[in-house]
Amino acid sequence: MNSTRIAYVVLSALLLASSLPAAADVAPVQRDAAGNRLEALLLQGEQGADDPERYCTADGQWCVRALPATGEEQPAVLEVAERAGDEAEPRMRHVPIEVVDDGDLRVWPFIVRLAPGAGAGQAVADPQVAALQNVLVGGLVEARAMYSGGGAGASTLQLARIRHLDEGIQVDADVLSVALSANKMIRACFSERDFDQRAGACHDEYSFDAELALATEGQDMPVLRYRTEASNYPAGVSPQRYSLAKGRLRKKDLRTEQDAECSYTRTFRFTSGAYQPDQPLPECSGYTEP
């Protein structure tokens, strides 16, 4: 393998790794007026190659693992373990999540624990069942692509609701799906002329990062606040057009620029079985899709 190829492989690996979320650190608990709370899940010990990472709440009541697909008959799932009351063995739930070819499923290292009686969506007559905690958990669907001049990686959050009803456990596998992070490096210099035309900035770089938080206003299902930030380098480039369409790059273009349209905040409220934004989301697939 020549030095150019080695550099390309290393660069692509670093780019894809930068789009993946790190394990959750201990973070302050977010609470709303209704008593719902969002908290970090903590990585439990070290797992081997055949033992998926397990994330748990600090009290051990909830644990989540991402299990890869094992064939067409067994899709990728989130395995959710709930310790209810004094039961010795946890109750196991499975959330099916579709993963793209050559993609991965990881745990969103947070959980939303719903207030007592919240999130069921219907009246629960059995007081023991009504006392059990309903939750929102999430899976991160990772996708990646390789280009002749770089590569890209993206992560989409799929949020699921687990609720306790008189007739049994209900798993609502997809109540919200939003882009969470992405990094893209495209185009390259293949000649001295390219290098000169691009003022030495041989790659167009695009970055997208989002945060999902608990809003302070309270209702039965929590209100979620989604905040994004998108940027590009050099200034003025766009995923939708050739980067030199505006002419030769200049030194003043060699800076990171925030994309105002794809840097936004939305409030999501639970309506008709799923979360809906207060305004339509802008078209930002140039950032969020590899």
Coordinates of C-alpha atoms in Angstrom, one line a residue:
M1 CA 0.0 0.0 0.0
N2 CA 1.6 3.3 -1.1
S3 CA 1.8 6.4 1.2
T4 CA -1.1 8.2 -0.5
R5 CA -3.4 5.2 0.0
I6 CA -2.4 4.9 3.6
A7 CA -3.1 8.5 4.2
Y8 CA -6.5 8.2 2.6
V9 CA -7.5 5.2 4.7
V10 CA -6.4 6.9 7.9
L11 CA -8.1 10.1 7.0
S12 CA -11.4 8.3 6.2
A13 CA -11.3 6.3 9.4
L14 CA -10.8 9.5 11.5
L15 CA -13.6 11.2 9.6
L16 CA -16.1 8.3 10.2
A17 CA -15.1 8.0 13.9
S18 CA -15.8 11.7 14.5
S19 CA -19.5 11.2 13.6
L20 CA -20.0 8.5 16.3
P21 CA -21.2 9.5 19.8
A22 CA -18.9 8.8 22.7
A23 CA -20.1 6.9 25.7
A24 CA -22.3 8.9 28.1
D25 CA -20.6 10.7 31.0
V26 CA -22.5 11.5 34.1
A27 CA -24.7 14.4 33.2
P28 CA -27.2 16.5 35.2
V29 CA -30.8 15.2 35.1
Q30 CA -33.2 17.3 33.1
R31 CA -36.7 17.6 34.5
D32 CA -39.9 19.2 33.3
A33 CA -42.9 20.6 35.1
A34 CA -44.8 17.3 34.8
G35 CA -42.1 15.2 36.5
N36 CA -40.7 13.6 33.4
R37 CA -36.9 13.4 33.4
L38 CA -34.1 12.8 31.0
E39 CA -30.9 11.3 32.3
A40 CA -27.7 9.7 31.0
L41 CA -27.2 6.0 30.7
L42 CA -23.9 4.8 32.1
L43 CA -21.6 2.3 30.2
Q44 CA -21.2 -0.8 32.3
G45 CA -17.7 -2.2 32.4
E46 CA -15.8 -3.5 29.4
Q47 CA -17.5 -5.7 26.8
G48 CA -15.8 -8.0 24.4
A49 CA -16.3 -8.2 20.6
D50 CA -19.2 -10.7 21.0
D51 CA -20.8 -8.9 24.0
P52 CA -22.5 -5.6 22.9
E53 CA -22.0 -2.6 25.2
R54 CA -24.6 -2.3 28.0
Y55 CA -25.8 1.1 29.2
C56 CA -27.8 1.3 32.5
T57 CA -29.4 4.0 34.7
A58 CA -27.5 4.8 37.9
D59 CA -30.1 2.8 40.0
G60 CA -29.9 -0.2 37.6
Q61 CA -33.6 -0.2 37.0
W62 CA -33.2 0.1 33.2
C63 CA -30.4 -1.3 30.9
V64 CA -30.1 -1.1 27.1
R65 CA -28.0 -3.0 24.6
A66 CA -27.9 -2.8 20.8
L67 CA -28.0 -6.2 19.2
P68 CA -27.0 -6.5 15.5
A69 CA -29.1 -8.3 12.9
T70 CA -28.3 -12.0 12.5
G71 CA -30.1 -12.5 9.2
E72 CA -33.3 -11.5 7.4
E73 CA -35.4 -13.2 10.0
Q74 CA -33.7 -11.5 13.0
P75 CA -33.4 -7.7 12.4
A76 CA -31.3 -5.4 14.6
V77 CA -33.0 -4.6 17.9
L78 CA -32.6 -2.6 21.1
E79 CA -32.7 -5.0 24.0
V80 CA -34.2 -3.2 27.0
A81 CA -34.0 -4.8 30.5
E82 CA -36.4 -3.5 33.2
R83 CA -36.1 -4.5 36.8
A84 CA -39.6 -4.0 38.2
G85 CA -40.0 -3.8 42.0
D86 CA -38.3 -6.7 43.9
E87 CA -38.3 -9.1 40.9
A88 CA -35.0 -11.1 40.8
E89 CA -34.9 -11.2 37.0
P90 CA -35.3 -8.3 34.6
R91 CA -38.1 -8.1 32.2
M92 CA -36.7 -8.1 28.6
R93 CA -38.2 -5.9 25.8
H94 CA -37.0 -5.7 22.2
V95 CA -37.3 -2.7 19.9
P96 CA -36.9 -3.5 16.2
I97 CA -34.8 -0.9 14.3
E98 CA -34.1 -1.0 10.6
V99 CA -30.4 -0.5 9.9
V100 CA -29.0 0.3 6.4
D101 CA -26.7 -2.1 4.6
D102 CA -23.2 -2.0 6.1
G103 CA -24.6 0.3 8.9
D104 CA -24.5 -0.2 12.6
L105 CA -26.9 0.2 15.5
R106 CA -25.7 1.8 18.8
V107 CA -27.4 2.8 22.0
W108 CA -28.4 6.4 22.4
P109 CA -26.8 6.9 25.9
F110 CA -29.8 8.6 27.5
I111 CA -33.3 7.6 28.7
V112 CA -36.4 9.6 29.4
R113 CA -38.2 8.3 32.4
L114 CA -41.8 9.3 32.3
A115 CA -43.7 10.7 35.4
P116 CA -45.9 8.2 37.3
G117 CA -48.9 7.4 35.2
A118 CA -47.6 9.3 32.2
G119 CA -47.1 8.0 28.7
A120 CA -49.6 5.1 28.8
G121 CA -51.9 6.8 26.3
Q122 CA -54.9 5.3 27.9
A123 CA -56.4 4.7 31.3
V124 CA -54.8 1.8 33.2
A125 CA -57.1 0.1 35.7
D126 CA -54.6 -2.2 37.4
P127 CA -52.8 -0.1 40.1
Q128 CA -49.7 -2.4 40.1
V129 CA -49.4 -1.9 36.3
A130 CA -50.1 1.8 36.6
A131 CA -47.3 2.1 39.1
L132 CA -44.7 0.8 36.6
Q133 CA -42.5 3.3 34.9
N134 CA -42.9 4.1 31.2
V135 CA -39.8 5.3 29.3
L136 CA -38.4 6.6 26.0
V137 CA -35.2 4.9 24.8
G138 CA -33.3 5.4 21.6
G139 CA -31.1 3.7 19.0
L140 CA -28.5 5.4 16.8
V141 CA -28.5 4.1 13.2
E142 CA -25.0 4.7 11.8
A143 CA -24.4 5.0 8.1
R144 CA -21.2 5.6 6.2
A145 CA -19.9 6.1 2.6
M146 CA -16.5 6.3 1.0
Y147 CA -15.6 8.6 -1.8
S148 CA -12.5 8.9 -4.0
G149 CA -11.5 12.1 -2.3
G150 CA -12.8 11.4 1.2
G151 CA -15.8 9.9 3.0
A152 CA -18.8 10.5 5.2
G153 CA -20.5 9.2 8.3
A154 CA -24.0 10.0 9.7
S155 CA -26.1 9.1 12.7
T156 CA -29.9 9.1 13.0
L157 CA -31.7 8.8 16.3
Q158 CA -34.8 6.6 16.5
L159 CA -36.8 7.1 19.7
A160 CA -39.1 4.4 21.0
R161 CA -41.7 4.3 23.8
I162 CA -42.1 1.4 26.2
R163 CA -45.4 1.5 28.1
H164 CA -47.2 -0.7 30.6
L165 CA -50.9 -1.3 29.8
D166 CA -53.6 -3.6 31.3
E167 CA -53.2 -6.0 28.4
G168 CA -49.4 -6.1 28.6
I169 CA -46.3 -4.3 27.4
Q170 CA -46.7 -2.0 24.4
V171 CA -43.5 -1.1 22.4
D172 CA -43.9 1.8 20.0
A173 CA -40.7 1.4 18.0
D174 CA -40.6 4.7 16.2
V175 CA -42.1 7.8 17.9
L176 CA -39.4 10.1 16.6
S177 CA -36.6 9.9 14.0
V178 CA -34.1 12.8 13.6
A179 CA -30.6 13.3 12.4
L180 CA -28.2 13.6 15.3
S181 CA -24.7 13.9 13.8
A182 CA -22.8 13.8 10.5
N183 CA -19.5 14.6 9.0
K184 CA -18.6 14.7 5.3
M185 CA -15.4 15.3 3.5
I186 CA -15.7 15.4 -0.3
R187 CA -13.6 16.4 -3.3
A188 CA -9.9 16.6 -3.4
C189 CA -6.9 18.0 -5.3
F190 CA -5.7 15.7 -8.0
S191 CA -3.2 18.2 -9.7
E192 CA -1.2 21.3 -9.0
R193 CA -3.9 23.3 -10.8
D194 CA -6.6 21.9 -8.4
F195 CA -4.4 22.9 -5.5
D196 CA -4.0 26.4 -6.8
Q197 CA -7.7 26.8 -7.7
R198 CA -8.6 25.8 -4.2
A199 CA -6.0 27.9 -2.4
G200 CA -4.6 24.7 -0.8
A201 CA -8.0 23.7 0.8
C202 CA -8.4 20.5 -1.1
H203 CA -11.5 19.1 0.6
D204 CA -14.9 20.5 1.2
E205 CA -15.9 19.6 4.8
Y206 CA -19.4 19.5 6.2
S207 CA -20.5 19.0 9.8
F208 CA -23.9 18.6 11.4
D209 CA -24.5 18.2 15.2
A210 CA -27.8 18.0 17.0
E211 CA -29.0 17.9 20.6
L212 CA -32.3 16.5 21.9
A213 CA -33.3 17.9 25.3
L214 CA -36.2 18.0 27.6
A215 CA -38.2 21.2 27.5
T216 CA -39.3 22.7 30.8
E217 CA -43.0 22.8 30.0
G218 CA -44.8 19.7 31.1
Q219 CA -47.6 17.5 29.9
D220 CA -48.4 13.8 29.9
M221 CA -45.7 13.0 27.2
P222 CA -42.6 15.2 27.5
V223 CA -42.0 18.1 25.2
L224 CA -38.7 17.7 23.4
R225 CA -36.3 20.5 22.2
Y226 CA -34.2 19.7 19.1
R227 CA -31.3 22.1 18.4
T228 CA -29.0 21.7 15.4
E229 CA -25.8 23.3 14.1
A230 CA -24.4 22.9 10.6
S231 CA -21.2 24.3 9.2
N232 CA -19.0 24.0 6.1
Y233 CA -15.4 24.7 5.2
P234 CA -14.3 26.6 3.2
A235 CA -16.8 29.4 3.4
G236 CA -19.3 29.5 0.6
V237 CA -19.2 25.9 -0.5
S238 CA -22.4 23.8 -0.7
P239 CA -23.1 20.0 -0.9
Q240 CA -25.5 20.8 -3.7
R241 CA -23.1 22.4 -6.1
Y242 CA -19.5 22.2 -7.4
S243 CA -17.3 24.1 -4.9
L244 CA -15.6 26.2 -7.6
A245 CA -18.8 27.2 -9.3
K246 CA -18.3 30.7 -7.8
G247 CA -14.7 30.8 -9.0
R248 CA -11.3 30.3 -7.5
L249 CA -11.1 30.1 -3.7
R250 CA -9.4 33.0 -1.9
K251 CA -7.6 33.2 1.4
K252 CA -10.6 34.9 3.0
D253 CA -12.7 31.8 2.1
L254 CA -10.5 29.6 4.2
R255 CA -12.7 29.6 7.3
T256 CA -15.5 27.6 8.8
E257 CA -18.9 29.0 8.1
Q258 CA -22.2 28.3 9.9
D259 CA -25.1 27.3 7.7
A260 CA -27.9 29.5 8.9
E261 CA -30.7 27.4 7.3
C262 CA -29.6 24.1 8.7
S263 CA -28.8 25.5 12.2
Y264 CA -32.1 25.7 13.9
T265 CA -34.3 24.9 16.9
R266 CA -37.6 23.0 16.9
T267 CA -40.0 21.9 19.6
F268 CA -41.5 18.4 19.3
R269 CA -44.8 17.6 20.9
F270 CA -46.5 14.1 21.0
T271 CA -49.5 14.1 18.7
S272 CA -51.4 11.1 17.3
G273 CA -48.9 8.5 18.3
A274 CA -45.7 10.3 17.3
Y275 CA -43.7 13.4 17.9
Q276 CA -44.4 16.3 15.6
P277 CA -42.3 19.5 15.2
D278 CA -43.8 23.0 15.7
Q279 CA -42.5 24.0 12.3
P280 CA -41.4 21.9 9.3
L281 CA -37.7 20.9 9.3
P282 CA -35.6 22.5 6.5
E283 CA -34.1 20.4 3.7
C284 CA -30.6 19.5 5.0
S285 CA -29.9 16.1 3.5
G286 CA -26.7 17.4 2.0
Y287 CA -25.4 17.5 5.6
T288 CA -27.2 14.6 7.2
E289 CA -27.0 11.9 4.5
P290 CA -23.6 10.3 3.7

